[in-house]
Amino acid sequence: MTIKRIISDKVKEAPPKTWSNCLVVGDQFFVSGMTAHDLDGNVAGGKDMYSQSRQTFLKIQALVEAAGARMNDIVKMTIFVTDISERKEVWRAREEFFTGNFPACSLIGISALATPELKVEIEATGFINASDAG
């Protein structure tokens, strides 16, 4: 099997020799931790958890679709939040992107993310066309 790097014009590329935003191996895809950073490196979506979560899911969706998959093909997510009491805002945003079986998920409260204004980071793993199976 080969590793294919996925790029979307809706998601800023990582600096060289740091990480890949999305990789596909066979029919499996891996999305690195995404945040609400926009193409210019600014925090998009305001300062609230819902808006940042929604912006983050939009970036994940762009990468997943560039990989030839759909959001419902995601089978596992890990979500990091800086304020666990705001977790329902993440769930509210998530409901806009998934139907049927929601992905298996871990929610982890942390003290900070790489940029102080960030409230949420989400990584995802899935299988292309998984939601078409059985």
PDB file of C-alpha atoms in Angstrom:
ATOM      1  CA  MET A   1       0.000   0.000   0.000  1.00  0.00           C
ATOM      2  CA  THR A   2       1.044   3.556  -0.588  1.00  0.00           C
ATOM      3  CA  ILE A   3       0.449   6.687   1.437  1.00  0.00           C
ATOM      4  CA  LYS A   4      -1.315   9.493  -0.431  1.00  0.00           C
ATOM      5  CA  ARG A   5      -1.248  13.036   0.919  1.00  0.00           C
ATOM      6  CA  ILE A   6      -4.553  14.896   0.549  1.00  0.00           C
ATOM      7  CA  ILE A   7      -4.671  18.639  -0.028  1.00  0.00           C
ATOM      8  CA  SER A   8      -7.676  20.973  -0.073  1.00  0.00           C
ATOM      9  CA  ASP A   9      -7.634  24.595  -1.159  1.00  0.00           C
ATOM     10  CA  LYS A  10      -9.986  25.262   1.791  1.00  0.00           C
ATOM     11  CA  VAL A  11      -7.391  24.197   4.371  1.00  0.00           C
ATOM     12  CA  LYS A  12      -4.031  25.888   4.903  1.00  0.00           C
ATOM     13  CA  GLU A  13      -1.136  23.517   4.366  1.00  0.00           C
ATOM     14  CA  ALA A  14       1.136  22.761   7.299  1.00  0.00           C
ATOM     15  CA  PRO A  15       4.678  24.134   7.231  1.00  0.00           C
ATOM     16  CA  PRO A  16       7.182  21.803   5.520  1.00  0.00           C
ATOM     17  CA  LYS A  17       8.448  18.879   7.593  1.00  0.00           C
ATOM     18  CA  THR A  18       5.832  19.272  10.357  1.00  0.00           C
ATOM     19  CA  TRP A  19       2.729  17.171   9.584  1.00  0.00           C
ATOM     20  CA  SER A  20       0.250  16.278   6.857  1.00  0.00           C
ATOM     21  CA  ASN A  21      -3.309  17.518   7.207  1.00  0.00           C
ATOM     22  CA  CYS A  22      -4.762  14.342   5.725  1.00  0.00           C
ATOM     23  CA  LEU A  23      -3.359  11.026   4.547  1.00  0.00           C
ATOM     24  CA  VAL A  24      -5.013   8.093   2.800  1.00  0.00           C
ATOM     25  CA  VAL A  25      -3.661   4.548   3.049  1.00  0.00           C
ATOM     26  CA  GLY A  26      -5.718   2.062   1.074  1.00  0.00           C
ATOM     27  CA  ASP A  27      -9.300   2.980   1.869  1.00  0.00           C
ATOM     28  CA  GLN A  28      -8.500   4.485   5.277  1.00  0.00           C
ATOM     29  CA  PHE A  29      -8.053   8.223   5.847  1.00  0.00           C
ATOM     30  CA  PHE A  30      -6.459  10.100   8.721  1.00  0.00           C
ATOM     31  CA  VAL A  31      -7.164  13.784   9.420  1.00  0.00           C
ATOM     32  CA  SER A  32      -4.720  15.562  11.727  1.00  0.00           C
ATOM     33  CA  GLY A  33      -5.993  17.698  14.548  1.00  0.00           C
ATOM     34  CA  MET A  34      -7.842  20.582  12.900  1.00  0.00           C
ATOM     35  CA  THR A  35      -8.645  23.916  14.509  1.00  0.00           C
ATOM     36  CA  ALA A  36     -10.560  27.037  13.511  1.00  0.00           C
ATOM     37  CA  HIS A  37      -7.508  28.661  11.887  1.00  0.00           C
ATOM     38  CA  ASP A  38      -8.381  30.172   8.515  1.00  0.00           C
ATOM     39  CA  LEU A  39      -6.216  30.264   5.385  1.00  0.00           C
ATOM     40  CA  ASP A  40      -4.377  33.324   6.721  1.00  0.00           C
ATOM     41  CA  GLY A  41      -3.620  31.677  10.062  1.00  0.00           C
ATOM     42  CA  ASN A  42      -6.188  33.698  12.003  1.00  0.00           C
ATOM     43  CA  VAL A  43      -8.749  32.111  14.321  1.00  0.00           C
ATOM     44  CA  ALA A  44     -12.041  32.034  12.394  1.00  0.00           C
ATOM     45  CA  GLY A  45     -15.475  31.530  13.833  1.00  0.00           C
ATOM     46  CA  GLY A  46     -15.349  33.954  16.702  1.00  0.00           C
ATOM     47  CA  LYS A  47     -14.484  33.218  20.276  1.00  0.00           C
ATOM     48  CA  ASP A  48     -17.265  30.788  21.136  1.00  0.00           C
ATOM     49  CA  MET A  49     -17.005  26.995  21.188  1.00  0.00           C
ATOM     50  CA  TYR A  50     -19.884  26.417  18.761  1.00  0.00           C
ATOM     51  CA  SER A  51     -18.512  28.722  16.033  1.00  0.00           C
ATOM     52  CA  GLN A  52     -14.970  27.380  16.340  1.00  0.00           C
ATOM     53  CA  SER A  53     -16.270  23.799  16.287  1.00  0.00           C
ATOM     54  CA  ARG A  54     -18.331  24.484  13.186  1.00  0.00           C
ATOM     55  CA  GLN A  55     -15.340  26.051  11.403  1.00  0.00           C
ATOM     56  CA  THR A  56     -13.218  23.054  12.389  1.00  0.00           C
ATOM     57  CA  PHE A  57     -15.799  20.570  11.079  1.00  0.00           C
ATOM     58  CA  LEU A  58     -15.917  22.508   7.790  1.00  0.00           C
ATOM     59  CA  LYS A  59     -12.149  22.045   7.411  1.00  0.00           C
ATOM     60  CA  ILE A  60     -12.419  18.340   8.228  1.00  0.00           C
ATOM     61  CA  GLN A  61     -15.225  18.030   5.693  1.00  0.00           C
ATOM     62  CA  ALA A  62     -13.087  19.702   3.002  1.00  0.00           C
ATOM     63  CA  LEU A  63     -10.245  17.247   3.599  1.00  0.00           C
ATOM     64  CA  VAL A  64     -12.504  14.199   3.839  1.00  0.00           C
ATOM     65  CA  GLU A  65     -14.222  15.124   0.580  1.00  0.00           C
ATOM     66  CA  ALA A  66     -10.858  15.771  -1.106  1.00  0.00           C
ATOM     67  CA  ALA A  67      -9.956  12.209  -0.066  1.00  0.00           C
ATOM     68  CA  GLY A  68     -13.046  10.914  -1.885  1.00  0.00           C
ATOM     69  CA  ALA A  69     -15.060  10.253   1.259  1.00  0.00           C
ATOM     70  CA  ARG A  70     -17.978  11.784   3.170  1.00  0.00           C
ATOM     71  CA  MET A  71     -18.336  12.907   6.763  1.00  0.00           C
ATOM     72  CA  ASN A  72     -20.412   9.793   7.542  1.00  0.00           C
ATOM     73  CA  ASP A  73     -17.349   7.725   6.563  1.00  0.00           C
ATOM     74  CA  ILE A  74     -15.581   8.977   9.704  1.00  0.00           C
ATOM     75  CA  VAL A  75     -15.559   6.183  12.283  1.00  0.00           C
ATOM     76  CA  LYS A  76     -13.449   7.747  15.063  1.00  0.00           C
ATOM     77  CA  MET A  77     -12.884  11.280  16.293  1.00  0.00           C
ATOM     78  CA  THR A  78     -10.834  12.686  19.122  1.00  0.00           C
ATOM     79  CA  ILE A  79     -11.909  16.118  20.318  1.00  0.00           C
ATOM     80  CA  PHE A  80      -9.796  18.329  22.570  1.00  0.00           C
ATOM     81  CA  VAL A  81     -11.515  21.253  24.318  1.00  0.00           C
ATOM     82  CA  THR A  82     -10.139  23.923  26.616  1.00  0.00           C
ATOM     83  CA  ASP A  83     -13.411  24.194  28.572  1.00  0.00           C
ATOM     84  CA  ILE A  84     -15.205  20.894  29.133  1.00  0.00           C
ATOM     85  CA  SER A  85     -18.291  22.734  30.387  1.00  0.00           C
ATOM     86  CA  GLU A  86     -18.870  23.957  26.799  1.00  0.00           C
ATOM     87  CA  ARG A  87     -18.912  20.442  25.283  1.00  0.00           C
ATOM     88  CA  LYS A  88     -22.591  20.672  24.304  1.00  0.00           C
ATOM     89  CA  GLU A  89     -21.627  23.414  21.845  1.00  0.00           C
ATOM     90  CA  VAL A  90     -19.278  20.951  20.124  1.00  0.00           C
ATOM     91  CA  TRP A  91     -22.094  18.384  19.951  1.00  0.00           C
ATOM     92  CA  ARG A  92     -24.452  21.040  18.538  1.00  0.00           C
ATOM     93  CA  ALA A  93     -21.988  21.801  15.725  1.00  0.00           C
ATOM     94  CA  ARG A  94     -21.292  18.107  15.140  1.00  0.00           C
ATOM     95  CA  GLU A  95     -24.988  17.408  14.548  1.00  0.00           C
ATOM     96  CA  GLU A  96     -24.818  19.623  11.435  1.00  0.00           C
ATOM     97  CA  PHE A  97     -22.269  17.316   9.781  1.00  0.00           C
ATOM     98  CA  PHE A  98     -23.317  13.736  10.622  1.00  0.00           C
ATOM     99  CA  THR A  99     -26.394  11.562  10.202  1.00  0.00           C
ATOM    100  CA  GLY A 100     -27.103   7.961  11.142  1.00  0.00           C
ATOM    101  CA  ASN A 101     -24.384   6.387  13.271  1.00  0.00           C
ATOM    102  CA  PHE A 102     -22.188   9.091  14.732  1.00  0.00           C
ATOM    103  CA  PRO A 103     -18.458   8.298  14.939  1.00  0.00           C
ATOM    104  CA  ALA A 104     -16.905   6.706  17.992  1.00  0.00           C
ATOM    105  CA  CYS A 105     -15.497   9.652  19.892  1.00  0.00           C
ATOM    106  CA  SER A 106     -13.252  10.704  22.758  1.00  0.00           C
ATOM    107  CA  LEU A 107     -13.667  14.143  24.321  1.00  0.00           C
ATOM    108  CA  ILE A 108     -10.656  15.352  26.275  1.00  0.00           C
ATOM    109  CA  GLY A 109     -10.443  18.506  28.377  1.00  0.00           C
ATOM    110  CA  ILE A 110      -7.046  20.208  28.143  1.00  0.00           C
ATOM    111  CA  SER A 111      -5.512  23.361  29.561  1.00  0.00           C
ATOM    112  CA  ALA A 112      -4.587  25.040  26.252  1.00  0.00           C
ATOM    113  CA  LEU A 113      -4.079  24.679  22.505  1.00  0.00           C
ATOM    114  CA  ALA A 114      -1.272  26.048  20.325  1.00  0.00           C
ATOM    115  CA  THR A 115      -2.967  29.440  19.925  1.00  0.00           C
ATOM    116  CA  PRO A 116      -4.488  30.940  23.096  1.00  0.00           C
ATOM    117  CA  GLU A 117      -7.748  31.952  21.328  1.00  0.00           C
ATOM    118  CA  LEU A 118      -8.451  28.374  20.226  1.00  0.00           C
ATOM    119  CA  LYS A 119     -11.041  26.402  22.164  1.00  0.00           C
ATOM    120  CA  VAL A 120     -11.267  23.141  20.200  1.00  0.00           C
ATOM    121  CA  GLU A 121      -9.155  20.774  18.103  1.00  0.00           C
ATOM    122  CA  ILE A 122     -10.572  17.725  16.329  1.00  0.00           C
ATOM    123  CA  GLU A 123      -8.879  14.788  14.610  1.00  0.00           C
ATOM    124  CA  ALA A 124     -10.676  12.119  12.587  1.00  0.00           C
ATOM    125  CA  THR A 125     -10.140   8.682  11.092  1.00  0.00           C
ATOM    126  CA  GLY A 126     -12.358   6.793   8.702  1.00  0.00           C
ATOM    127  CA  PHE A 127     -12.758   4.534   5.711  1.00  0.00           C
ATOM    128  CA  ILE A 128     -13.705   5.758   2.248  1.00  0.00           C
ATOM    129  CA  ASN A 129     -17.242   4.558   1.412  1.00  0.00           C
ATOM    130  CA  ALA A 130     -17.721   3.063   4.894  1.00  0.00           C
ATOM    131  CA  SER A 131     -21.180   4.606   5.123  1.00  0.00           C
ATOM    132  CA  ASP A 132     -22.178   2.725   1.953  1.00  0.00           C
ATOM    133  CA  ALA A 133     -21.418  -0.665   3.542  1.00  0.00           C
ATOM    134  CA  GLY A 134     -24.041  -2.958   4.771  1.00  0.00           C
TER     135      GLY A 134
END
